[in-house]
């Protein structure tokens, strides 16, 4: 199931948070060799986890993290404007454009490529749904070359704006379009057995009705 | 973007007082077929954290009752706005508990509307404001209305907030006043009548990247669409035709 959790609400979901930040460490540092800080809990976090981002999380039946993406408005502090304005030729600021970073599928999941594709597709459809709900036009974010293939295969290609570095160390900044057409493209290519369920509303934990909270 | 948005944003420079803002919100209510609209900054942040600024189309009686009952401290819409950045539908909030049920019942009596949509606005120094619209109608009608106007409401909320903070001389993270070289380039080419596909090709960027630059430029200039952004850019001397 998909769950939206703000950073400040993560303490209410200790199992989910712990497995998410450990999965990020396993994926980004151990597998992809990004130069990232891992804390004493084995969590990969950075300064943008501390300014209340919104996590779009795929929760596995056992309550742990199956995959996630981290969302933030470009009208407040965000990674692309703080660190990649050289690539962007300035800053990108709009309430209609959100930043998306740290897109990850848990390396712990069983079921191989198919299971990974189901989770990444579910996360992308949730991202599109949110964008269409609020009238957003684009997501913007940074990624490394191997990630391109995941989005392209899913029918939601990232469009590169520019890059820094070369080879394995290359970091790319790019955009994703949000539209009904894109949603259809993703659905057309969705892997078999994708059970998305309802995509929940985005509400801070303190204001969620008890019934929905228990779900 | 629609003419409604243009009409309202054009009127923003006159809305420097709470009464001016109220007249603007009355126009918002009328143009978008709503029952009520409110912009309220509950904190101006920094060393002016205790100050407030805002206006609403609710009856003064309802405002008085709301404050007298201290609803602002328990109102689920305020609670929901405090810690997030995504807009929220009132029907998704926790209205259980005696105080909340009484708030709902009294709000209905004063004609607030049974459906509402709230947009949170946060600044770096602790500035906190919200923009709400509401209406009495069926769930179906409401869903269709919000689907149609959610993007304009987002633009409107941020325009009113940016304008209000700057007219109050509040230090906040306002959109950069100056366009980046890239944004200036794309707006200049648009103003020369060059087609988008050609601009993308000339600058060797994708069309979505071009749209992202145009959208960011629109926001920084406080415009409602690309055409309006070009006009404002020319007037400000930022782009030369």
CSV table of C-alpha atoms in Angstrom, one decimal, chain A residues 6 8 52-54 71-73 75-77 87-98 133-138 159-161 175 177 201-204 206-210 213, chain B residues 1 76 79-81 83-88 92-95 117 146 150-151 154-155 158 173-176 180-183 205-209 211-213 215-220:
chain,number,residue,atom,x,y,z
A,6,UNK,CA,5.8,14.0,6.4
A,8,UNK,CA,7.9,15.3,11.2
A,52,UNK,CA,10.0,18.1,6.8
A,53,UNK,CA,9.8,16.6,3.3
A,54,UNK,CA,7.0,14.4,2.2
A,71,UNK,CA,9.1,15.2,-2.2
A,72,UNK,CA,9.7,18.9,-1.4
A,73,UNK,CA,8.3,22.2,-2.8
A,75,UNK,CA,9.5,27.4,-3.3
A,76,UNK,CA,11.4,26.4,-0.1
A,77,UNK,CA,14.8,25.0,0.5
A,87,UNK,CA,23.3,23.1,-14.2
A,88,UNK,CA,19.9,24.8,-14.1
A,89,UNK,CA,21.4,28.2,-15.0
A,90,UNK,CA,19.7,29.7,-11.8
A,91,UNK,CA,17.0,28.5,-9.6
A,92,UNK,CA,13.7,26.8,-10.4
A,93,UNK,CA,10.9,28.1,-8.1
A,94,UNK,CA,7.2,27.4,-8.5
A,95,UNK,CA,4.3,26.1,-6.4
A,96,UNK,CA,3.5,23.9,-9.5
A,97,UNK,CA,6.9,22.2,-9.5
A,98,UNK,CA,7.9,19.8,-6.7
A,133,UNK,CA,-4.8,16.3,-7.8
A,134,UNK,CA,-3.1,19.6,-7.0
A,135,UNK,CA,-2.5,20.8,-10.5
A,136,UNK,CA,1.3,20.4,-10.5
A,137,UNK,CA,3.0,20.5,-13.9
A,138,UNK,CA,6.4,18.8,-13.2
A,159,UNK,CA,14.2,14.4,-19.4
A,160,UNK,CA,17.8,15.5,-18.6
A,161,UNK,CA,18.4,19.2,-18.2
A,175,UNK,CA,12.3,16.8,-15.1
A,177,UNK,CA,6.1,15.8,-16.9
A,201,UNK,CA,-4.9,11.8,0.8
A,202,UNK,CA,-1.9,13.7,2.1
A,203,UNK,CA,-2.7,14.7,5.6
A,204,UNK,CA,-0.3,15.4,8.5
A,206,UNK,CA,-2.1,15.0,13.8
A,207,UNK,CA,-5.1,15.7,11.5
A,208,UNK,CA,-5.8,12.2,10.2
A,209,UNK,CA,-9.0,10.6,11.3
A,210,UNK,CA,-8.4,7.7,13.7
A,213,UNK,CA,-4.7,6.2,10.8
B,1,UNK,CA,-4.5,30.0,-17.3
B,76,UNK,CA,-8.4,20.5,12.2
B,79,UNK,CA,-3.7,21.6,12.7
B,80,UNK,CA,-3.3,20.1,9.2
B,81,UNK,CA,-1.8,23.3,7.8
B,83,UNK,CA,3.1,20.8,9.5
B,84,UNK,CA,2.7,20.1,5.8
B,85,UNK,CA,3.0,21.8,2.4
B,86,UNK,CA,0.4,19.9,0.4
B,87,UNK,CA,-3.2,21.3,0.0
B,88,UNK,CA,-5.8,19.5,2.1
B,92,UNK,CA,-10.1,14.1,4.9
B,93,UNK,CA,-9.5,15.6,8.3
B,94,UNK,CA,-10.3,14.3,11.8
B,95,UNK,CA,-13.6,16.0,12.8
B,117,UNK,CA,-9.8,23.1,0.5
B,146,UNK,CA,-11.6,21.4,-7.2
B,150,UNK,CA,-6.9,23.3,-8.0
B,151,UNK,CA,-4.0,24.7,-10.1
B,154,UNK,CA,-2.3,27.1,-5.8
B,155,UNK,CA,-1.2,30.0,-7.9
B,158,UNK,CA,1.1,31.8,-3.4
B,173,UNK,CA,11.7,33.5,1.0
B,174,UNK,CA,10.1,35.4,-1.8
B,175,UNK,CA,10.6,34.2,-5.3
B,176,UNK,CA,13.8,35.5,-6.7
B,180,UNK,CA,18.0,33.4,-14.3
B,181,UNK,CA,19.8,33.8,-17.7
B,182,UNK,CA,18.1,30.7,-19.0
B,183,UNK,CA,14.6,32.0,-17.9
B,205,UNK,CA,16.6,21.4,-24.2
B,206,UNK,CA,13.5,19.2,-24.1
B,207,UNK,CA,10.0,20.8,-24.4
B,208,UNK,CA,9.3,19.9,-20.8
B,209,UNK,CA,12.5,21.6,-19.6
B,211,UNK,CA,8.0,24.5,-19.8
B,212,UNK,CA,9.7,24.3,-16.4
B,213,UNK,CA,11.8,27.4,-17.2
B,215,UNK,CA,6.7,28.2,-15.2
B,216,UNK,CA,9.5,29.2,-12.9
B,217,UNK,CA,9.8,32.6,-14.7
B,218,UNK,CA,6.0,33.1,-14.5
B,219,UNK,CA,6.1,32.5,-10.7
B,220,UNK,CA,9.1,34.8,-10.1
